[in-house]
Every structure is written in structure tokens, then in C-alpha cells.
Amino acid sequence: MKVGVLTGGGDCPGLNAVIRSAVRKGVQEYSFEFVGVRDGWLGLLKNDVVPLDISSVRGILPRGGTILGSSRTNPFKHENGLERVRETLAANDVDALVVIGGEDTLGAATELSRQGIDLVGVPKTIDNDVSGTDFTFGFDTAVGIATEAIDRLHTTAESHMRALVVEVMGRHSGWIALHAGVAGGANVILIPERPFDIDEVCEQVRRRFEINYAPIVVVAEGAVPKEGQLVVKDRSLDEYGHVRLSGIGEWLAQEISARTEKDARTTVLGHIQRGGTPSPFDRWLATRFGLHAIDAVRQGDFGCMVALRGTDIVRVPLAEATAENKVVAAPLYDEFGVFYG
Ligand code: F6P
């Protein structure tokens, strides 16, 4: 059996840990051969594959990014995409794929699986918005980085009695904002799932200043004011139809300054949340995902995604996992109401 491994979409810490564990178990226990597909689906369109063996995955467990490269290529947006994918697999004698991706890459995998390509999905993303799994790897590292940033911003905010707005990633889900905001003791946490009232935010900021605290506002890049619209970096769409988010943090700081007459500044964490070494939890989760994905391949259980449920790794149908994104439910957000404002 020859297995192709690919990493697609935005990178995240832990991708290399999956590649390593899948290759280690596949080679050592099942005598599989492996190839790495370069740059996500792009490598299958361009027949860009590289040999992958135990020596090529040695030492990569703590390394951020992906040794295979990644892209936001959607095979179905390219001429004869499906045929070209099939041709590359045939030309390299690849029997099955391990596809490591988020909602977009796994969405394409779902369709390719329907078209008869044997593959197993592995959920990754700092956004934690893939359904069917309690957590994606990459998320814990991103939350750790954002929490450390918030901790640091508290002290400088207090020194200058300023409001500091921290914009975090997450696309249209508020997982990073909520987890890092709660862990970092933020006073206002704004998530896409709950359109916010700018008057209320300013009132909460004022109340913090009144009791001599400098407020920290954590805002998810996809958060939207009740009266207003999504703030985007630019309107161009990627191959999966997504716009580039970011800008809501700057907008908020300007509004807070203008309405409260207090100094307010913004920190946009951006790709810092995605780079660098994975946390121990992400290394552990990614390693388990890789081991279980290769077991699924071995058993011919294709069209599924490995997932974390409680402390177990289970398999869920890809079609189910990619039907809709996992968002923050209202009761979870409300659970922390005592800390808001
Ligand atoms: O999906 C991960 C993510 O980091 C999102 O949080 C963010 O909106 C997007 O990717 C940014 O993508 P890019 O790196 O392509 O600008």
C-alpha cells in the first residue's frame, strides 16, 4: 500500500506531528510506503510529490508549519481538477490519501471521496471550527499565544490607563477569542456568533475605568457590530469563497476613543497565532490523529475523519464533519457573563 499525505489550507502548529506519526506507524507496523504531496491539493494538480520515509520525518515533532507546504487550492476550481488528481495518484501508484486540513480542504476531500478517491481526513486549524471533533490541533497553541499576549497587555494598559483591544483570528467562529479572553481575564469578549452593541461595549469600558482598571477588549476578527457589517481586509475571495478578515480591532479602538474620550489602542495578533512550535497538548493530539488515521487507512475505512471525543479518538463520516462549521453555542458564551464588563 502506498499512502500520500497532504496538508492544505492555512498552516497550524502540529501538522508535522501528524505527518511524523502517520509515517512512523505506517512504515514500522504496516510496511506502507509514503509520498508527500506538496502544497495541499496543488501538488495533486501539478504532480508535485516527494518521497516520505522515516528519515524525512525525524526531528519534526516540535517544528511549526508543515514540511510539505500548504495552499488554499480548491481542486474543483481548476480545469479538469478531478481528472488531474486521479492522474497524479495513478502516476505515483498512490492507493490512498491522508488529508490534513480544515473545513475547506476537508470539504474538497469529502467531494473527492464521493468521487471514489480513497482517503481519510485529519482535522486541523487554529480556529477549532471543524464539526464532529471536540478539538482540532493547532487551537491550543493559538490560545496559549493569545493568552500570553493578553497577560502582557494588561500590565501596559494599567500603566497608561488605556483601553487595549486585542484582535484574534478564528474566521467566523469565536473559539480563540472566548478561550483566550477567559484565560487572560479580558473584560469584553466579542465573538462572531453574538453581534455586539457598540454602546454596550463602551459602557463596559467606562465602568472598568471608573473602578480604576484598564479594560482589555478581546475581539474575534469575524465579530460584527449589531448595526454594521463585517470588517474585511480586502474583498477578494480565495478559491473557497472566503474574504480576508481583519480590521474590526482598529475600528473598535477608534469608536471607544471617540465615545469614551479615553485612549484606546489595538494589537492585531495575526499569524503569530499560527506560527512556531506546537503546545504539548497539540503535539499529543496531532500524534494520536496521525496514528488513528493510518489505522483507518489500513482497515480501508475511507471517507471518514478522525476526531477527538472526550479522551477517545473516533471516526466520523467526512460528510457529517464538513456539513457545517462548529460555532460557540450561546450558553457557553453566557456562562462567563459575570466577567464581562
Ligand atoms: O483558518 C485559519 C486562519 O488563520 C483564520 O483564522 C484566518 O482568518 C485565516 O486563516 C487567514 O488566512 P491567510 O493566512 O490565508 O490570510
GROMACS .gro file of C-alpha atoms and ligand atoms in nm:
model
  357
    1MET     CA    1   0.000   0.000   0.000
    2LYS     CA    2   0.131   0.345  -0.091
    3VAL     CA    3  -0.012   0.641   0.100
    4GLY     CA    4   0.003   1.008   0.002
    5VAL     CA    5  -0.003   1.269   0.278
    6LEU     CA    6  -0.106   1.630   0.220
    7THR     CA    7  -0.156   1.941   0.430
    8GLY     CA    8  -0.399   2.203   0.296
    9GLY     CA    9  -0.536   2.545   0.395
   10GLY     CA   10  -0.378   2.780   0.648
   11ASP     CA   11  -0.096   2.610   0.836
   12CYS     CA   12  -0.108   2.548   1.209
   13PRO     CA   13   0.122   2.408   1.477
   14GLY     CA   14   0.106   2.026   1.487
   15LEU     CA   15   0.092   1.946   1.114
   16ASN     CA   16   0.439   1.793   1.121
   17ALA     CA   17   0.349   1.585   1.426
   18VAL     CA   18   0.065   1.420   1.227
   19ILE     CA   19   0.291   1.354   0.929
   20ARG     CA   20   0.554   1.200   1.157
   21SER     CA   21   0.321   0.970   1.347
   22ALA     CA   22   0.133   0.853   1.037
   23VAL     CA   23   0.459   0.771   0.858
   24ARG     CA   24   0.619   0.608   1.163
   25LYS     CA   25   0.326   0.375   1.227
   26GLY     CA   26   0.255   0.311   0.859
   27VAL     CA   27   0.614   0.213   0.783
   28GLN     CA   28   0.703   0.032   1.104
   29GLU     CA   29   0.382  -0.159   1.167
   30TYR     CA   30   0.217  -0.198   0.829
   31SER     CA   31   0.512  -0.175   0.586
   32PHE     CA   32   0.335   0.102   0.393
   33GLU     CA   33   0.522   0.328   0.155
   34PHE     CA   34   0.458   0.704   0.162
   35VAL     CA   35   0.480   1.008  -0.058
   36GLY     CA   36   0.429   1.366   0.049
   37VAL     CA   37   0.208   1.583  -0.170
   38ARG     CA   38   0.347   1.937  -0.194
   39ASP     CA   39   0.129   2.241  -0.115
   40GLY     CA   40  -0.204   2.074  -0.048
   41TRP     CA   41  -0.431   1.995  -0.344
   42LEU     CA   42  -0.198   2.196  -0.569
   43GLY     CA   43   0.055   1.913  -0.561
   44LEU     CA   44  -0.203   1.671  -0.696
   45LEU     CA   45  -0.296   1.911  -0.977
   46LYS     CA   46   0.071   1.962  -1.068
   47ASN     CA   47   0.203   1.613  -0.996
   48ASP     CA   48   0.433   1.756  -0.732
   49VAL     CA   49   0.506   1.478  -0.487
   50VAL     CA   50   0.813   1.391  -0.283
   51PRO     CA   51   0.930   1.070  -0.118
   52LEU     CA   52   0.846   1.046   0.250
   53ASP     CA   53   1.012   0.797   0.481
   54ILE     CA   54   1.114   0.766   0.842
   55SER     CA   55   1.433   0.964   0.792
   56SER     CA   56   1.242   1.256   0.635
   57VAL     CA   57   1.010   1.283   0.938
   58ARG     CA   58   1.283   1.257   1.200
   59GLY     CA   59   1.305   1.558   1.431
   60ILE     CA   60   0.993   1.735   1.301
   61LEU     CA   61   0.764   1.678   1.603
   62PRO     CA   62   0.827   2.021   1.762
   63ARG     CA   63   0.852   2.212   1.434
   64GLY     CA   64   0.574   2.453   1.342
   65GLY     CA   65   0.445   2.487   0.986
   66THR     CA   66   0.445   2.190   0.752
   67ILE     CA   67   0.738   2.021   0.581
   68LEU     CA   68   0.505   1.955   0.285
   69GLY     CA   69   0.395   2.314   0.226
   70SER     CA   70   0.032   2.421   0.210
   71SER     CA   71  -0.205   2.624  -0.007
   72ARG     CA   72  -0.570   2.718  -0.030
   73THR     CA   73  -0.606   2.544  -0.368
   74ASN     CA   74  -0.952   2.403  -0.439
   75PRO     CA   75  -0.915   2.118  -0.692
   76PHE     CA   76  -1.270   2.171  -0.815
   77LYS     CA   77  -1.192   2.531  -0.918
   78HIS     CA   78  -0.929   2.416  -1.167
   79GLU     CA   79  -0.986   2.284  -1.515
   80ASN     CA   80  -1.014   1.904  -1.514
   81GLY     CA   81  -0.925   1.912  -1.144
   82LEU     CA   82  -1.068   1.572  -1.061
   83GLU     CA   83  -0.901   1.403  -1.359
   84ARG     CA   84  -0.567   1.565  -1.277
   85VAL     CA   85  -0.590   1.444  -0.916
   86ARG     CA   86  -0.666   1.092  -1.038
   87GLU     CA   87  -0.377   1.107  -1.288
   88THR     CA   88  -0.124   1.212  -1.024
   89LEU     CA   89  -0.237   0.938  -0.787
   90ALA     CA   90  -0.211   0.679  -1.065
   91ALA     CA   91   0.125   0.809  -1.191
   92ASN     CA   92   0.273   0.771  -0.841
   93ASP     CA   93   0.094   0.444  -0.756
   94VAL     CA   94  -0.076   0.610  -0.459
   95ASP     CA   95  -0.357   0.393  -0.322
   96ALA     CA   96  -0.490   0.621  -0.050
   97LEU     CA   97  -0.451   0.971   0.091
   98VAL     CA   98  -0.428   1.113   0.441
   99VAL     CA   99  -0.569   1.464   0.406
  100ILE     CA  100  -0.482   1.702   0.689
  101GLY     CA  101  -0.697   2.012   0.664
  102GLY     CA  102  -0.968   2.239   0.794
  103GLU     CA  103  -1.321   2.299   0.668
  104ASP     CA  104  -1.213   2.386   0.311
  105THR     CA  105  -0.954   2.114   0.249
  106LEU     CA  106  -1.175   1.854   0.416
  107GLY     CA  107  -1.475   1.983   0.218
  108ALA     CA  108  -1.286   1.912  -0.104
  109ALA     CA  109  -1.181   1.575   0.043
  110THR     CA  110  -1.548   1.493   0.107
  111GLU     CA  111  -1.630   1.550  -0.259
  112LEU     CA  112  -1.323   1.359  -0.383
  113SER     CA  113  -1.420   1.071  -0.158
  114ARG     CA  114  -1.771   1.075  -0.311
  115GLN     CA  115  -1.598   1.055  -0.648
  116GLY     CA  116  -1.426   0.734  -0.541
  117ILE     CA  117  -1.087   0.851  -0.416
  118ASP     CA  118  -0.978   0.658  -0.107
  119LEU     CA  119  -0.887   0.897   0.169
  120VAL     CA  120  -0.900   0.966   0.543
  121GLY     CA  121  -0.931   1.317   0.688
  122VAL     CA  122  -0.748   1.470   0.985
  123PRO     CA  123  -0.893   1.793   1.132
  124LYS     CA  124  -0.651   2.081   1.183
  125THR     CA  125  -0.696   2.454   1.234
  126ILE     CA  126  -0.626   2.714   1.497
  127ASP     CA  127  -0.993   2.818   1.457
  128ASN     CA  128  -1.131   2.495   1.615
  129ASP     CA  129  -1.435   2.525   1.389
  130VAL     CA  130  -1.445   2.174   1.239
  131SER     CA  131  -1.759   1.984   1.344
  132GLY     CA  132  -1.751   1.632   1.481
  133THR     CA  133  -1.438   1.677   1.693
  134ASP     CA  134  -1.412   1.834   2.038
  135PHE     CA  135  -1.087   1.999   1.935
  136THR     CA  136  -0.871   2.045   1.630
  137PHE     CA  137  -0.496   2.057   1.685
  138GLY     CA  138  -0.338   2.400   1.648
  139PHE     CA  139  -0.612   2.560   1.856
  140ASP     CA  140  -0.446   2.503   2.194
  141THR     CA  141  -0.122   2.660   2.074
  142ALA     CA  142  -0.306   2.963   1.932
  143VAL     CA  143  -0.499   3.010   2.256
  144GLY     CA  144  -0.172   2.991   2.452
  145ILE     CA  145  -0.011   3.258   2.236
  146ALA     CA  146  -0.317   3.486   2.254
  147THR     CA  147  -0.343   3.438   2.631
  148GLU     CA  148   0.020   3.529   2.683
  149ALA     CA  149  -0.033   3.841   2.473
  150ILE     CA  150  -0.336   3.942   2.680
  151ASP     CA  151  -0.141   3.889   3.004
  152ARG     CA  152   0.129   4.122   2.873
  153LEU     CA  153  -0.120   4.381   2.753
  154HIS     CA  154  -0.282   4.403   3.098
  155THR     CA  155   0.030   4.550   3.256
  156THR     CA  156   0.097   4.810   2.990
  157ALA     CA  157  -0.274   4.901   2.976
  158GLU     CA  158  -0.269   4.961   3.351
  159SER     CA  159   0.047   5.173   3.339
  160HIS     CA  160  -0.114   5.413   3.092
  161MET     CA  161  -0.477   5.370   3.192
  162ARG     CA  162  -0.573   5.287   2.836
  163ALA     CA  163  -0.822   5.054   2.682
  164LEU     CA  164  -0.643   4.788   2.480
  165VAL     CA  165  -0.821   4.599   2.208
  166VAL     CA  166  -0.676   4.260   2.104
  167GLU     CA  167  -0.790   4.123   1.768
  168VAL     CA  168  -0.756   3.747   1.735
  169MET     CA  169  -0.813   3.510   1.444
  170GLY     CA  170  -1.087   3.249   1.415
  171ARG     CA  171  -1.267   3.342   1.095
  172HIS     CA  172  -1.643   3.312   1.164
  173SER     CA  173  -1.612   3.135   1.497
  174GLY     CA  174  -1.524   3.278   1.836
  175TRP     CA  175  -1.336   2.986   1.990
  176ILE     CA  176  -0.996   3.156   2.012
  177ALA     CA  177  -1.148   3.482   2.137
  178LEU     CA  178  -1.356   3.310   2.404
  179HIS     CA  179  -1.088   3.073   2.533
  180ALA     CA  180  -0.805   3.327   2.531
  181GLY     CA  181  -1.033   3.604   2.657
  182VAL     CA  182  -1.148   3.398   2.954
  183ALA     CA  183  -0.797   3.263   3.025
  184GLY     CA  184  -0.650   3.613   3.000
  185GLY     CA  185  -0.917   3.781   3.214
  186ALA     CA  186  -1.047   4.013   2.944
  187ASN     CA  187  -1.331   4.247   3.034
  188VAL     CA  188  -1.506   4.238   2.699
  189ILE     CA  189  -1.506   3.938   2.464
  190LEU     CA  190  -1.666   3.983   2.123
  191ILE     CA  191  -1.733   3.681   1.903
  192PRO     CA  192  -1.890   3.641   1.557
  193GLU     CA  193  -2.171   3.426   1.695
  194ARG     CA  194  -2.303   3.720   1.903
  195PRO     CA  195  -2.333   4.055   1.715
  196PHE     CA  196  -2.234   4.326   1.961
  197ASP     CA  197  -2.381   4.660   2.060
  198ILE     CA  198  -2.109   4.927   2.046
  199ASP     CA  199  -2.290   5.140   2.309
  200GLU     CA  200  -2.286   4.848   2.547
  201VAL     CA  201  -1.916   4.781   2.482
  202CYS     CA  202  -1.835   5.148   2.557
  203GLU     CA  203  -2.045   5.132   2.873
  204GLN     CA  204  -1.848   4.827   2.990
  205VAL     CA  205  -1.521   5.005   2.911
  206ARG     CA  206  -1.633   5.313   3.107
  207ARG     CA  207  -1.730   5.102   3.408
  208ARG     CA  208  -1.382   4.946   3.415
  209PHE     CA  209  -1.215   5.288   3.412
  210GLU     CA  210  -1.448   5.406   3.690
  211ILE     CA  211  -1.314   5.139   3.925
  212ASN     CA  212  -0.958   5.217   3.819
  213TYR     CA  213  -0.893   4.924   3.590
  214ALA     CA  214  -0.768   4.947   3.235
  215PRO     CA  215  -1.004   4.743   3.020
  216ILE     CA  216  -0.892   4.469   2.782
  217VAL     CA  217  -1.126   4.401   2.492
  218VAL     CA  218  -1.073   4.077   2.300
  219VAL     CA  219  -1.239   4.075   1.960
  220ALA     CA  220  -1.254   3.792   1.708
  221GLU     CA  221  -1.165   3.903   1.356
  222GLY     CA  222  -1.511   3.791   1.240
  223ALA     CA  223  -1.710   3.977   1.509
  224VAL     CA  224  -1.977   4.214   1.378
  225PRO     CA  225  -2.149   4.514   1.533
  226LYS     CA  226  -2.529   4.480   1.557
  227GLU     CA  227  -2.566   4.779   1.330
  228GLY     CA  228  -2.290   4.743   1.079
  229GLN     CA  229  -2.110   4.485   0.879
  230LEU     CA  230  -1.812   4.254   0.876
  231VAL     CA  231  -1.484   4.445   0.852
  232VAL     CA  232  -1.261   4.291   0.586
  233LYS     CA  233  -0.901   4.345   0.480
  234ASP     CA  234  -0.994   4.327   0.116
  235ARG     CA  235  -1.287   4.195  -0.081
  236SER     CA  236  -1.100   3.946  -0.299
  237LEU     CA  237  -1.210   3.587  -0.246
  238ASP     CA  238  -0.991   3.279  -0.215
  239GLU     CA  239  -1.073   2.958  -0.408
  240TYR     CA  240  -1.318   2.856  -0.137
  241GLY     CA  241  -1.503   3.188  -0.146
  242HIS     CA  242  -1.358   3.342   0.172
  243VAL     CA  243  -1.271   3.709   0.216
  244ARG     CA  244  -0.966   3.817   0.418
  245LEU     CA  245  -1.078   3.931   0.761
  246SER     CA  246  -0.914   4.182   1.000
  247GLY     CA  247  -0.979   4.546   1.084
  248ILE     CA  248  -1.254   4.516   1.344
  249GLY     CA  249  -0.997   4.574   1.622
  250GLU     CA  250  -0.886   4.907   1.476
  251TRP     CA  251  -1.247   5.013   1.419
  252LEU     CA  252  -1.335   4.929   1.781
  253ALA     CA  253  -1.043   5.124   1.927
  254GLN     CA  254  -1.143   5.430   1.724
  255GLU     CA  255  -1.505   5.403   1.835
  256ILE     CA  256  -1.407   5.352   2.200
  257SER     CA  257  -1.175   5.655   2.193
  258ALA     CA  258  -1.434   5.874   2.027
  259ARG     CA  259  -1.723   5.770   2.250
  260THR     CA  260  -1.549   5.742   2.591
  261GLU     CA  261  -1.279   6.006   2.542
  262LYS     CA  262  -1.027   5.754   2.673
  263ASP     CA  263  -0.716   5.646   2.493
  264ALA     CA  264  -0.769   5.312   2.316
  265ARG     CA  265  -0.518   5.114   2.106
  266THR     CA  266  -0.526   4.792   1.909
  267THR     CA  267  -0.300   4.489   1.888
  268VAL     CA  268  -0.367   4.253   1.596
  269LEU     CA  269  -0.212   3.915   1.675
  270GLY     CA  270  -0.245   3.782   1.321
  271HIS     CA  271  -0.022   3.499   1.203
  272ILE     CA  272   0.178   3.491   1.527
  273GLN     CA  273  -0.110   3.270   1.647
  274ARG     CA  274  -0.030   3.017   1.372
  275GLY     CA  275   0.346   3.010   1.377
  276GLY     CA  276   0.605   2.835   1.589
  277THR     CA  277   0.623   2.521   1.793
  278PRO     CA  278   0.303   2.335   1.893
  279SER     CA  279   0.197   2.315   2.258
  280PRO     CA  280   0.232   1.976   2.432
  281PHE     CA  281  -0.143   1.921   2.400
  282ASP     CA  282  -0.133   1.986   2.024
  283ARG     CA  283   0.166   1.753   1.982
  284TRP     CA  284  -0.023   1.484   2.174
  285LEU     CA  285  -0.348   1.532   1.978
  286ALA     CA  286  -0.176   1.556   1.639
  287THR     CA  287   0.029   1.244   1.713
  288ARG     CA  288  -0.286   1.050   1.807
  289PHE     CA  289  -0.469   1.174   1.497
  290GLY     CA  290  -0.183   1.052   1.277
  291LEU     CA  291  -0.174   0.709   1.441
  292HIS     CA  292  -0.551   0.663   1.412
  293ALA     CA  293  -0.565   0.794   1.055
  294ILE     CA  294  -0.315   0.533   0.943
  295ASP     CA  295  -0.516   0.263   1.121
  296ALA     CA  296  -0.825   0.377   0.928
  297VAL     CA  297  -0.626   0.350   0.603
  298ARG     CA  298  -0.505   0.005   0.698
  299GLN     CA  299  -0.865  -0.105   0.765
  300GLY     CA  300  -0.988   0.051   0.440
  301ASP     CA  301  -1.225   0.276   0.634
  302PHE     CA  302  -1.223   0.559   0.378
  303GLY     CA  303  -1.440   0.871   0.366
  304CYS     CA  304  -1.402   0.927   0.739
  305MET     CA  305  -1.228   1.184   0.959
  306VAL     CA  306  -1.051   1.104   1.284
  307ALA     CA  307  -1.190   1.308   1.572
  308LEU     CA  308  -1.146   1.368   1.944
  309ARG     CA  309  -1.449   1.287   2.161
  310GLY     CA  310  -1.373   1.324   2.528
  311THR     CA  311  -1.044   1.137   2.556
  312ASP     CA  312  -1.117   0.894   2.272
  313ILE     CA  313  -1.019   0.918   1.909
  314VAL     CA  314  -1.316   0.813   1.697
  315ARG     CA  315  -1.402   0.818   1.326
  316VAL     CA  316  -1.684   1.029   1.187
  317PRO     CA  317  -1.809   1.042   0.826
  318LEU     CA  318  -1.638   1.329   0.643
  319ALA     CA  319  -1.974   1.435   0.500
  320GLU     CA  320  -2.106   1.485   0.853
  321ALA     CA  321  -1.797   1.670   0.976
  322THR     CA  322  -1.795   1.915   0.684
  323ALA     CA  323  -2.172   1.979   0.662
  324GLU     CA  324  -2.142   2.288   0.881
  325ASN     CA  325  -1.888   2.471   1.093
  326LYS     CA  326  -1.869   2.429   1.468
  327VAL     CA  327  -1.951   2.757   1.640
  328VAL     CA  328  -1.966   2.877   2.001
  329ALA     CA  329  -2.310   2.800   2.146
  330ALA     CA  330  -2.490   3.082   2.329
  331PRO     CA  331  -2.499   2.908   2.672
  332LEU     CA  332  -2.121   2.862   2.669
  333TYR     CA  333  -2.062   3.229   2.589
  334ASP     CA  334  -2.314   3.333   2.856
  335GLU     CA  335  -2.150   3.110   3.117
  336PHE     CA  336  -1.880   3.377   3.160
  337GLY     CA  337  -2.125   3.669   3.182
  338VAL     CA  338  -2.008   3.758   3.534
  339PHE     CA  339  -1.668   3.857   3.393
  340TYR     CA  340  -1.794   4.074   3.109
  341GLY     CA  341  -1.787   4.449   3.173
  342F6P     O1  342  -0.821   2.936   0.920
  342F6P     C1  343  -0.707   2.980   0.986
  342F6P     C2  344  -0.690   3.128   0.967
  342F6P     O2  345  -0.574   3.166   1.038
  342F6P     C3  346  -0.809   3.213   1.007
  342F6P     O3  347  -0.818   3.232   1.146
  342F6P     C4  348  -0.781   3.339   0.931
  342F6P     O4  349  -0.898   3.413   0.904
  342F6P     C5  350  -0.721   3.288   0.803
  342F6P     O5  351  -0.669   3.160   0.831
  342F6P     C6  352  -0.611   3.374   0.748
  342F6P     O6  353  -0.569   3.316   0.631
  342F6P     P1  354  -0.442   3.363   0.545
  342F6P     O7  355  -0.321   3.318   0.619
  342F6P     O8  356  -0.459   3.293   0.417
  342F6P     O9  357  -0.452   3.511   0.536
   0.00000   0.00000   0.00000
